[in-house]
């Protein structure tokens, strides 16, 4: 029995993690869950999973949460409380599915206390990948990726010793894969939120539309698998059946395939190093009409170029790129920025904060704050008026 805490349990990945835990109740016990504002759903999950505790990141709503929880389930509130909860003895793994940069402190706290990490929050490694991976090494814990792409690469590399020529990340291409460049100028938020394959939260869905999701994954892959920008490829694969691949020095390519369902990588992280039947639908190869792959168009979607530059610079570059993108996406959702303006904001912010080389946590957090402030104030003809 593996004891697990789920951070971000009420989000898209978190909900899937709850479903997996229920299906694997003979192997996985969720001792605690952490959410933010959706206290009603948090309380429902706590009852379903028979959790020992539930927490909200909002320190002002602890009493409200306590009144909603089932008997025997304790309530906690505030970011510091969450960081203490992930240190609880008897916890084997912490799954982090918090969207944005808020997942970094509890992940570092969990690693410091010797917990294995199932990581779905890209921003943790994009912001501070070098520091996180060094902490993983020092504490001798496992960090198992939950992104479908990185889980695929992780599985392809399992048991292999070196000889990797390239890591190949697949991308659905998003809803605007076939849109001409001029048409992207005026796409709406509603159109961008209509993903052709995956059912994800709004932030990740919008990042998929700009291919920024894949850019973040490039930086994540760099840290997870120790590969440079020149050894990370992206291929557009609209069917989303091949979740990623690894090409080896001898020319062999290994791919991981399954139906497009986030429960597969979550289940693998929960049961690693074993595999078991969690009741998920199997892939019927006879029903596949064809699998296609094509190179991405970096003129229409320059996010991948930003990622390659962030990898080359190192240090604060990933944090700056991520911060600028988060602010730009917020502005786009609020109707204050055009879709193509997202690229402009990210590029200009990265140009403004272009320091290279290693950085400590304080420097990274300062860069994150400064980049956000700059991105909020940036104006250059890309606003919606």
Coordinates of C-alpha atoms in Angstrom, one line a residue:
X1 CA 0.0 0.0 0.0
X2 CA 1.5 3.4 -1.1
X3 CA 0.4 6.4 1.0
X4 CA 0.0 9.5 -1.2
X5 CA -0.8 13.2 -0.9
X6 CA -2.4 14.9 -3.9
X7 CA -1.6 18.6 -4.4
X8 CA -4.1 20.4 -6.7
X9 CA -6.7 17.6 -6.3
X10 CA -9.6 19.7 -7.6
X11 CA -7.9 20.5 -10.9
X12 CA -8.0 18.5 -14.1
X13 CA -5.0 16.3 -13.3
X14 CA -6.0 16.1 -9.7
X15 CA -9.4 14.8 -10.5
X16 CA -7.9 12.2 -12.7
X17 CA -5.5 11.3 -9.8
X18 CA -8.5 10.8 -7.5
X19 CA -10.1 8.5 -10.1
X20 CA -7.0 6.5 -10.4
X21 CA -6.6 6.2 -6.6
X22 CA -10.2 5.0 -6.3
X23 CA -9.6 2.3 -9.0
X24 CA -6.4 1.3 -7.2
X25 CA -7.7 1.4 -3.7
X26 CA -6.1 -1.9 -2.9
X27 CA -2.7 -0.4 -3.7
X28 CA -2.9 3.4 -3.2
X29 CA -4.2 5.2 -0.1
X30 CA -4.7 9.0 -0.3
X31 CA -4.0 10.3 3.1
X32 CA -4.4 14.0 2.3
X33 CA -5.5 16.3 -0.5
X34 CA -4.8 20.0 -1.1
X35 CA -6.8 22.4 -3.2
X36 CA -7.4 26.1 -3.3
X37 CA -10.8 27.7 -3.8
X38 CA -13.2 24.9 -4.6
X39 CA -13.8 23.8 -1.0
X40 CA -17.0 22.0 -1.8
X41 CA -15.3 19.6 -4.2
X42 CA -12.4 19.3 -1.8
X43 CA -14.7 18.1 0.9
X44 CA -16.4 15.7 -1.5
X45 CA -13.1 14.2 -2.4
X46 CA -12.0 13.9 1.2
X47 CA -15.2 11.9 2.0
X48 CA -14.7 9.7 -1.1
X49 CA -11.1 8.9 -0.4
X50 CA -11.5 8.8 3.4
X51 CA -8.6 11.2 3.8
X52 CA -7.0 12.0 7.1
X53 CA -6.7 15.7 6.2
X54 CA -7.6 18.2 3.5
X55 CA -6.0 21.6 3.1
X56 CA -6.7 24.8 1.2
X57 CA -3.9 27.2 0.1
X58 CA -6.1 30.1 1.2
X59 CA -5.2 30.7 4.8
X60 CA -8.5 32.7 5.4
X61 CA -10.8 29.8 4.7
X62 CA -9.6 27.1 7.1
X63 CA -12.7 27.3 9.3
X64 CA -15.0 27.2 6.3
X65 CA -13.3 24.1 5.0
X66 CA -13.4 22.4 8.5
X67 CA -17.2 22.8 8.6
X68 CA -17.5 21.0 5.3
X69 CA -15.2 18.0 5.9
X70 CA -16.4 14.6 7.0
X71 CA -15.8 13.4 10.6
X72 CA -12.3 12.4 11.3
X73 CA -10.8 14.5 8.5
X74 CA -8.8 17.5 9.7
X75 CA -8.7 20.8 8.0
X76 CA -5.6 23.0 7.3
X77 CA -5.1 26.3 5.5
X78 CA -2.3 28.4 4.2
X79 CA 0.8 27.7 2.1
X80 CA 3.0 27.1 5.1
X81 CA 0.6 24.5 6.4
X82 CA 0.7 22.7 3.1
X83 CA 4.5 22.7 3.2
X84 CA 4.4 21.0 6.6
X85 CA 1.8 18.5 5.6
X86 CA 3.9 17.1 2.7
X87 CA 6.6 16.3 5.4
X88 CA 4.2 14.0 7.3
X89 CA 5.8 10.7 8.3
X90 CA 4.3 7.7 6.7
X91 CA 3.7 9.5 3.4
X92 CA 5.5 7.7 0.5
X93 CA 4.7 10.0 -2.4
X94 CA 3.5 13.5 -3.2
X95 CA 1.7 14.1 -6.5
X96 CA 1.9 17.7 -7.5
X97 CA -0.8 18.9 -9.9
X98 CA -0.8 22.5 -8.9
X99 CA -1.0 24.8 -12.0
X100 CA 1.6 27.6 -12.0
X101 CA 4.5 28.4 -9.7
X102 CA 2.8 27.6 -6.4
X103 CA 3.8 24.0 -6.6
X104 CA 7.5 24.7 -6.2
X105 CA 7.7 25.3 -2.4
X106 CA 5.8 22.1 -1.4
X107 CA 7.7 20.0 -3.9
X108 CA 11.0 21.2 -2.5
X109 CA 9.7 20.5 1.0
X110 CA 8.5 17.0 0.1
X111 CA 11.9 16.2 -1.5
X112 CA 13.7 17.6 1.5
X113 CA 11.7 15.2 3.8
X114 CA 12.5 12.2 1.6
X115 CA 9.2 11.8 -0.3
X116 CA 9.0 10.5 -3.9
X117 CA 7.5 13.0 -6.3
X118 CA 4.9 12.4 -9.0
X119 CA 5.2 15.6 -10.9
X120 CA 2.5 17.0 -13.2
X121 CA 3.3 20.7 -12.6
X122 CA 5.6 21.8 -15.4
X123 CA 6.4 25.1 -13.8
X124 CA 8.3 23.4 -11.0
X125 CA 11.1 22.3 -13.3
X126 CA 10.8 25.2 -15.8
X127 CA 11.5 27.7 -13.0
X128 CA 14.0 25.8 -10.9
X129 CA 14.9 22.5 -12.7
X130 CA 18.6 22.6 -11.8
X131 CA 17.8 23.1 -8.1
X132 CA 15.0 20.6 -8.0
X133 CA 17.0 17.8 -9.7
X134 CA 20.0 18.5 -7.5
X135 CA 17.8 18.1 -4.4
X136 CA 16.4 14.9 -5.8
X137 CA 19.9 13.6 -6.3
X138 CA 21.0 14.7 -2.8
X139 CA 18.0 13.2 -1.0
X140 CA 18.0 10.0 -3.2
X141 CA 14.3 10.2 -3.9
X142 CA 12.4 9.4 -7.1
X143 CA 10.9 12.0 -9.3
X144 CA 8.5 10.4 -11.7
X145 CA 7.0 12.6 -14.4
X146 CA 3.2 12.6 -14.9
X147 CA 3.0 14.7 -18.1
X148 CA 2.0 12.1 -20.7
X149 CA 5.0 13.1 -22.8
X150 CA 7.6 12.9 -20.1
X151 CA 6.1 9.7 -18.7
X152 CA 6.4 8.2 -22.2
X153 CA 10.1 9.2 -22.4
X154 CA 10.7 7.9 -18.8
X155 CA 9.2 4.6 -19.8
X156 CA 11.2 4.3 -23.0
X157 CA 14.4 5.0 -21.0
X158 CA 13.6 2.6 -18.2
X159 CA 16.5 0.2 -17.8
X160 CA 18.6 1.8 -20.6
X161 CA 22.1 3.0 -20.0
X162 CA 23.1 6.0 -22.3
X163 CA 23.1 6.0 -26.0
X164 CA 20.4 8.5 -26.5
X165 CA 20.5 10.6 -29.6
X166 CA 17.4 12.6 -29.1
X167 CA 14.2 12.9 -27.1
X168 CA 11.2 13.4 -29.3
X169 CA 8.1 15.1 -27.8
X170 CA 4.8 14.8 -29.6
X171 CA 2.3 17.6 -29.8
X172 CA -1.3 17.5 -30.8
X173 CA -0.9 20.8 -32.6
X174 CA -3.8 22.4 -30.7
X175 CA -6.9 23.9 -32.3
X176 CA -5.1 26.2 -34.7
X177 CA -2.7 23.7 -36.3
X178 CA -4.0 24.5 -39.8
X179 CA -4.8 28.2 -39.3
X180 CA -2.9 30.6 -41.5
X181 CA -0.7 33.1 -39.7
X182 CA -2.9 36.1 -40.4
X183 CA -6.0 34.3 -39.0
X184 CA -4.3 33.8 -35.6
X185 CA -4.4 37.5 -35.0
X186 CA -8.1 37.5 -34.1
X187 CA -8.9 34.1 -32.7
X188 CA -11.0 34.2 -29.5
X189 CA -10.4 32.7 -26.1
X190 CA -13.4 30.4 -26.6
X191 CA -11.8 29.1 -29.8
X192 CA -8.5 28.6 -28.1
X193 CA -10.1 26.7 -25.2
X194 CA -11.6 24.1 -27.7
X195 CA -8.8 21.4 -27.7
X196 CA -9.2 18.7 -30.3
X197 CA -8.0 15.8 -28.2
X198 CA -7.4 16.4 -24.5
X199 CA -9.7 17.5 -21.7
X200 CA -7.5 19.8 -19.6
X201 CA -7.8 22.9 -17.5
X202 CA -8.0 26.4 -19.1
X203 CA -4.4 27.4 -18.6
X204 CA -2.9 24.2 -20.0
X205 CA -5.4 24.2 -22.9
X206 CA -4.4 27.8 -23.8
X207 CA -0.8 26.9 -23.6
X208 CA -1.5 24.0 -26.0
X209 CA -3.0 26.4 -28.4
X210 CA 0.2 28.5 -28.5
X211 CA 2.4 25.4 -28.3
X212 CA 3.8 27.0 -25.1
X213 CA 2.8 23.9 -23.4
X214 CA 5.3 22.0 -25.5
X215 CA 7.9 24.8 -24.9
X216 CA 7.5 24.3 -21.2
X217 CA 7.9 20.5 -21.7
X218 CA 11.1 21.0 -23.7
X219 CA 12.6 22.8 -20.7
X220 CA 11.2 20.1 -18.4
X221 CA 12.7 17.4 -20.6
X222 CA 16.1 19.1 -20.5
X223 CA 16.2 18.8 -16.7
X224 CA 14.6 15.4 -16.4
X225 CA 16.7 13.6 -18.9
X226 CA 19.9 15.8 -19.1
X227 CA 19.6 16.6 -22.8
X228 CA 20.4 19.9 -24.4
X229 CA 18.2 21.9 -26.7
X230 CA 19.8 20.4 -29.8
X231 CA 18.8 16.9 -28.7
X232 CA 15.1 17.7 -28.0
X233 CA 12.7 17.5 -30.9
X234 CA 9.0 18.2 -31.2
X235 CA 6.8 16.6 -33.8
X236 CA 3.1 17.4 -34.3
X237 CA 1.1 14.2 -34.0
X238 CA -2.7 15.1 -34.1
X239 CA -3.9 11.6 -33.2
X240 CA -2.2 11.8 -29.7
X241 CA -1.6 8.1 -29.6
X242 CA 2.2 8.1 -29.5
X243 CA 2.9 10.2 -26.4
X244 CA 6.6 10.6 -27.1
X245 CA 9.7 8.8 -28.4
X246 CA 13.4 8.3 -27.8
X247 CA 15.9 7.8 -30.6
X248 CA 19.0 5.9 -29.7
X249 CA 22.5 6.2 -31.2
X250 CA 22.0 3.0 -33.2
X251 CA 19.0 4.5 -35.1
X252 CA 16.4 2.6 -33.1
X253 CA 13.3 4.7 -32.0
X254 CA 11.3 3.5 -29.1
X255 CA 7.8 5.0 -28.6
X256 CA 5.2 4.7 -25.8
X257 CA 1.6 4.4 -27.0
X258 CA -1.8 4.4 -25.3
X259 CA -5.2 6.0 -25.6
X260 CA -5.0 9.8 -24.8
X261 CA -6.0 9.6 -21.1
X262 CA -4.1 11.3 -18.3
X263 CA -4.9 8.4 -16.0
X264 CA -2.3 6.2 -17.7
X265 CA 0.8 8.3 -16.6
X266 CA -0.8 8.9 -13.2
X267 CA -1.3 5.2 -12.7
X268 CA 2.2 4.4 -13.7
X269 CA 3.6 6.9 -11.3
X270 CA 1.5 5.5 -8.4
X271 CA 2.4 1.9 -9.0
X272 CA 6.0 2.4 -10.2
X273 CA 8.1 0.3 -10.6
X274 CA 5.3 -2.2 -11.1
X275 CA 2.4 -2.2 -13.5
X276 CA -1.1 -3.3 -12.9
X277 CA -4.6 -3.2 -14.4
X278 CA -6.4 -0.1 -13.4
X279 CA -9.4 -0.7 -15.6
X280 CA -8.4 1.8 -18.2
X281 CA -9.5 1.3 -21.9
X282 CA -7.0 -0.5 -24.0
X283 CA -5.6 0.7 -27.3
X284 CA -7.1 -1.2 -30.2
X285 CA -4.4 -1.0 -32.9
X286 CA -6.8 -2.4 -35.5
X287 CA -9.0 0.6 -35.2
X288 CA -6.2 3.1 -35.9
X289 CA -6.7 4.6 -39.4
X290 CA -3.2 6.1 -39.4
X291 CA -0.6 7.9 -37.4
X292 CA 0.9 11.1 -38.8
X293 CA 3.9 13.3 -37.8
X294 CA 4.9 16.7 -39.0
X295 CA 7.4 19.3 -38.0
X296 CA 6.0 22.3 -36.0
X297 CA 5.7 25.7 -37.7
X298 CA 7.9 27.9 -35.5
X299 CA 7.0 31.0 -37.5
X300 CA 3.4 30.8 -36.5
X301 CA 4.1 29.3 -33.1
X302 CA 7.5 30.7 -31.9
X303 CA 7.1 29.3 -28.4
X304 CA 9.5 26.4 -29.2
X305 CA 12.2 28.9 -30.1
X306 CA 11.8 30.6 -26.8
X307 CA 12.2 27.3 -25.0
X308 CA 15.4 26.4 -26.9
X309 CA 16.8 29.8 -25.9
X310 CA 15.8 29.3 -22.3
X311 CA 17.6 26.0 -22.2
X312 CA 20.7 27.5 -23.7
X313 CA 20.7 30.4 -21.2
X314 CA 19.9 28.4 -18.1
X315 CA 19.6 30.1 -14.7
X316 CA 16.6 32.4 -14.6
X317 CA 15.6 32.1 -18.2
X318 CA 13.0 29.3 -17.7
X319 CA 11.4 31.3 -14.8
X320 CA 11.2 34.4 -16.9
X321 CA 9.7 32.6 -19.9
X322 CA 7.1 30.9 -17.7
X323 CA 6.2 34.1 -15.8
X324 CA 5.8 36.2 -18.9
X325 CA 3.6 33.5 -20.4
X326 CA 1.3 33.2 -17.3
X327 CA 0.8 37.0 -17.4
X328 CA 0.2 37.0 -21.1
X329 CA -2.4 34.2 -20.9
X330 CA -4.2 36.1 -18.1
X331 CA -4.4 39.2 -20.3
X332 CA -5.6 37.1 -23.2
X333 CA -8.3 35.5 -21.1
X334 CA -9.4 38.9 -19.9
X335 CA -9.7 40.2 -23.4
X336 CA -6.8 42.6 -23.0
X337 CA -4.4 41.0 -25.4
X338 CA -4.6 39.4 -28.8
X339 CA -3.7 35.7 -29.2
X340 CA -0.5 36.6 -31.1
X341 CA 0.3 39.2 -28.4
X342 CA 1.1 36.3 -26.1
X343 CA 4.2 35.6 -28.2
X344 CA 5.2 39.2 -28.2
X345 CA 4.9 39.5 -24.4
X346 CA 7.1 36.4 -23.8
X347 CA 9.7 37.4 -26.4
X348 CA 10.1 41.0 -25.1
X349 CA 10.2 39.9 -21.5
X350 CA 12.9 37.3 -22.2
X351 CA 14.9 40.0 -24.1
X352 CA 14.6 42.3 -21.1
X353 CA 15.8 39.7 -18.6
X354 CA 18.5 37.9 -20.5
X355 CA 21.0 36.9 -17.8
X356 CA 22.8 33.6 -18.4
X357 CA 24.3 31.1 -16.1
X358 CA 23.3 29.4 -12.8
X359 CA 21.0 31.0 -10.3
X360 CA 20.0 30.3 -6.7
X361 CA 16.4 30.2 -5.5
X362 CA 16.3 33.8 -4.3
X363 CA 17.5 35.0 -7.7
X364 CA 15.0 32.8 -9.5
X365 CA 12.1 34.1 -7.4
X366 CA 13.2 37.7 -7.9
X367 CA 13.4 37.1 -11.7
X368 CA 9.9 35.6 -11.6
X369 CA 8.5 38.7 -9.8
X370 CA 10.3 41.2 -12.1
X371 CA 9.3 39.4 -15.2
X372 CA 5.6 39.4 -14.2
X373 CA 5.7 43.1 -13.5
X374 CA 7.3 43.9 -16.8
X375 CA 4.9 41.6 -18.7
X376 CA 1.9 43.3 -17.1
X377 CA 3.0 46.7 -18.2
X378 CA 4.3 45.8 -21.6
X379 CA 2.5 47.7 -24.4
X380 CA 3.4 47.6 -28.1
X381 CA 0.4 47.4 -30.3
X382 CA -0.7 43.9 -29.3
X383 CA -3.5 45.0 -26.9
X384 CA -7.1 44.4 -27.7
X385 CA -8.8 47.8 -27.8

